[in-house]
Amino acid sequence: MARILSILVGLFFTLSLAYTFAVGAYTAATEPEAPTAEHEFHLAPKHVSFASDGPFGKFDRQQLQRGFQVYQQVCSACHSLRHVAFRDLEQLGYNDAEVKAIAAQFTVPKYDTATGEVASNPGMATDYFPPVAYGGQGSPPDLSLIAKARHGGGAYVYSLLTGYQDQPAELLKHFPDSKTPDGLYYNPYFANLNLAMPAPLVDDAVTYSDGTRATLDQEAKDVSAFLIWASEPTMDKRKQTGWPILGFLLFATILGYMSYRNIWANKKH
Amino acid sequence: MSFPWAKVYTPEHPFMKWMDERLPLPRLVYNAVGGGYEVPRNLNYFWNFGFLAGLCLVIQIVTGIVMAMHYAANTGVAFDSIEMTVRDVNWGWLMRYAHANGASAFFVVIYIHIFRGFFYGSYKAPREMVWLLGVVIFLLMMATAFMGYVLPWGQMSFWGAKVITGLFSAIPLVGEPLQQWLLGGFAPDNAALNRFFSLHYLLPFVILGVVILHIWALHIPGSSNPTGVEVKSESDTVPFYPYYVAKDGWAIGVFAILYCAMVFFAPNYLGHPDNYIPANPMSTPAHIVPEWYFWPFYAILRAFTANIFFIPAKLMGVLAMFGAILVWFFLPWLDRSPIRSASYRPVYKWFFVVLCLDMLVLFYCGGAEAKEPYVMISQIAALYYFAHFLIILPIVSAIEKPKPLPFSITESVLGKDEDAVLAPSA
Amino acid sequence: MAEEDGVRRRDFINVAAVSAAGVAGIGVVIPLVSQMSASADVLAASTTEVDISSVQTGQAIKAIFRKQPVFIRNLTQREIDEANAVDVSSLRDPQTLEERTKEGKTNWLITMGVCTHLGCVPLGAGEGEPRGEFGGYFCPCHGSSYDTAARIRKGPAPLNLQVPDYTFTSDTVVTIG
């Protein structure tokens, strides 16, 4: 009885699925999904390597400082960095005084207990990067986690920054409705191909204090490296902790295996 | 129950004697996972995953308590409190990654544990209760994992909460009010986040309780084994301590290496990038997917794209998704073959292999975007899933001709079993 | 004999394996314990800079240092004289005003605003608050009275109000901590 019931229930589910499959297959055959410009022209991030890649990777502090310079002089006009505190910049190799000086270049809104008002003060080392007022089109995302919040991470940021181009003629030929709207900019690395941010970097957008030539490619790489750091400042520590732990576990596991062989030595199984 | 030849706990030290007369906890442990628990000698490595699942539960409870010390269950600060934990708390990054990857590790272990049960017929008499409690644990784990994933209040957290509670709105008549009751509002917000946190903290201890029942129920008939032949004589078994303590011990080492490799070198590999974007009720991510361990069931949910007579596709999907797990409860009565182990079931064995592949296909489709051909593939795969449990299993178990079983565990190991022949058990 | 050596070697491996498990256990406990100690953002906020240019002679302000009140008082000459007139050996916690202030800045009395009895905030720093019978601070919880050098004179508190580490970064700015 139970088995007959089960077969009936089973037939209900399987026949339902067969039916929904048939309906779906019919729809797919008669009304094939129209290709979209996003689907045809979107590109996966470029292959680019960073010093912090891989289990042995470590941040290149010199590069992080350059990347921070790009962030400060270019990106910070529109993008905040709210999870990072100025004190964190010490990890980039800046000393106490330099961190204080950098912090003081930012104005941080603070609630004044005496007046009950929010006043803007020069930042202190303990403050976090302040919010950025932005009045233009689009909504610039906060950048503190951007390298973790996008598929491809740092490579995505790099590809986006270096990926601006004119809309390909072929795209317009196949998808005449997909012309980049006014005020948006074509970038095949962006999910829907058109974004509100104009190409932010050009050659010599900044002058590096360490003498590195500030090409667009170099700037994009540096600021991507900086944003990888900003999204996980503890990454170096994580990897450096991991290796000795793995080494110990390997040793302990081998001991454990030998002990297991010992204990079972006289027991066939 | 235990076998008559099992060693009896005899406290030597006066304190242990004193203790044994008042609170025989050491005796309990001795009989549960010590020298007093006789276990078949022929268990293979698939039998390590029960112990590993227990370890995972402990890892999750310990790291979870730590995370709760730094977490704030309020939609305004939840996301930031987790970032602060990772960035500023001593070892906070380790706790967070250990907890997030611990959930994944737990599901890897539990899926292997469950499929071990499918292959070796661990659900069959007299172990039905072990199996039923196990399915309860799995359901509780799914609820706990889902609510835990909501807590960081990222984009996937928010939309996951919305979609999963939306499943209940498919229920006719009571659906909408039920969803509002679950969320304490019209959409996920503070009320939902707070209750999810409360329940996410509570449920692991409920799981712990059911795990104790699961182990208790297991100790009545004792562990099953790869032959599926019940224990006959003393030569069939070895005491848990030291034999299986040693075996589980080194298995823990292997597990720890793989787990630590994930935690330290690829901690975000199994997570979704969108959950590093704070929740935004005004904008849905392009591609909503649950965590990987829900993918097979998510594929079944999405497989229904057409109404079935008067049943809307949405309700059908929800019924199928829950049905896909609930069917496990009936497994002991669907599979009537007296043979436990698929090693001696030439037909079922192949259907088991197909089921494994089918789960992998469902897994892949569940993680893919909701478009063709993935939807059509998942429809076929879901069809097999239900056919396997509800049609194939009952029929195959009735008509299959099994291979001859070994006389006993000892015979399967040594090729002969003199003990049992000389002194057959009563 | 060879067999006995074998047995001993096996025991050694078992002991080593169990020891390794013990080491791993201790290793796990370290982060679990240390996660409870103060986090980086809390430690970073462990120094406070206070601008004292607006504090007139005879006035006091309350500042926040490590999430606790600090009293910064600009003593009058009379208060300094009063404090110096006390016989130090008669005090419960013998200290002179000089020992409790910086050289050349004897008028700046900087102390924690935390009663050494059970941690209440004493009165006396705010405008119009009672200063107790010794003219310094008065703790309303259990009636401890402090004098003009914030030394305990009466009541249950065992010690003088604690003087935190601080330096004058300039004539008008004090860095505490």
PDB file of C-alpha atoms in Angstrom, chain A residues 10-20, chain B residues 308 383:
ATOM      1  CA  GLY A  10       6.207  10.019  -7.583  1.00  0.00           C
ATOM      2  CA  LEU A  11       4.179   9.999 -10.786  1.00  0.00           C
ATOM      3  CA  PHE A  12       2.566  13.289  -9.795  1.00  0.00           C
ATOM      4  CA  PHE A  13       5.934  14.977  -9.399  1.00  0.00           C
ATOM      5  CA  THR A  14       7.614  13.389 -12.400  1.00  0.00           C
ATOM      6  CA  LEU A  15       4.685  13.990 -14.742  1.00  0.00           C
ATOM      7  CA  SER A  16       4.431  17.584 -13.534  1.00  0.00           C
ATOM      8  CA  LEU A  17       8.100  18.037 -14.272  1.00  0.00           C
ATOM      9  CA  ALA A  18       7.748  16.382 -17.660  1.00  0.00           C
ATOM     10  CA  TYR A  19       4.861  18.754 -18.411  1.00  0.00           C
ATOM     11  CA  THR A  20       6.709  21.884 -17.293  1.00  0.00           C
TER      12      THR A  20
ATOM     13  CA  ILE B 308       0.141  22.274 -13.178  1.00  0.00           C
ATOM     14  CA  LEU B 383      12.363  14.478 -12.557  1.00  0.00           C
TER      15      LEU B 383
END
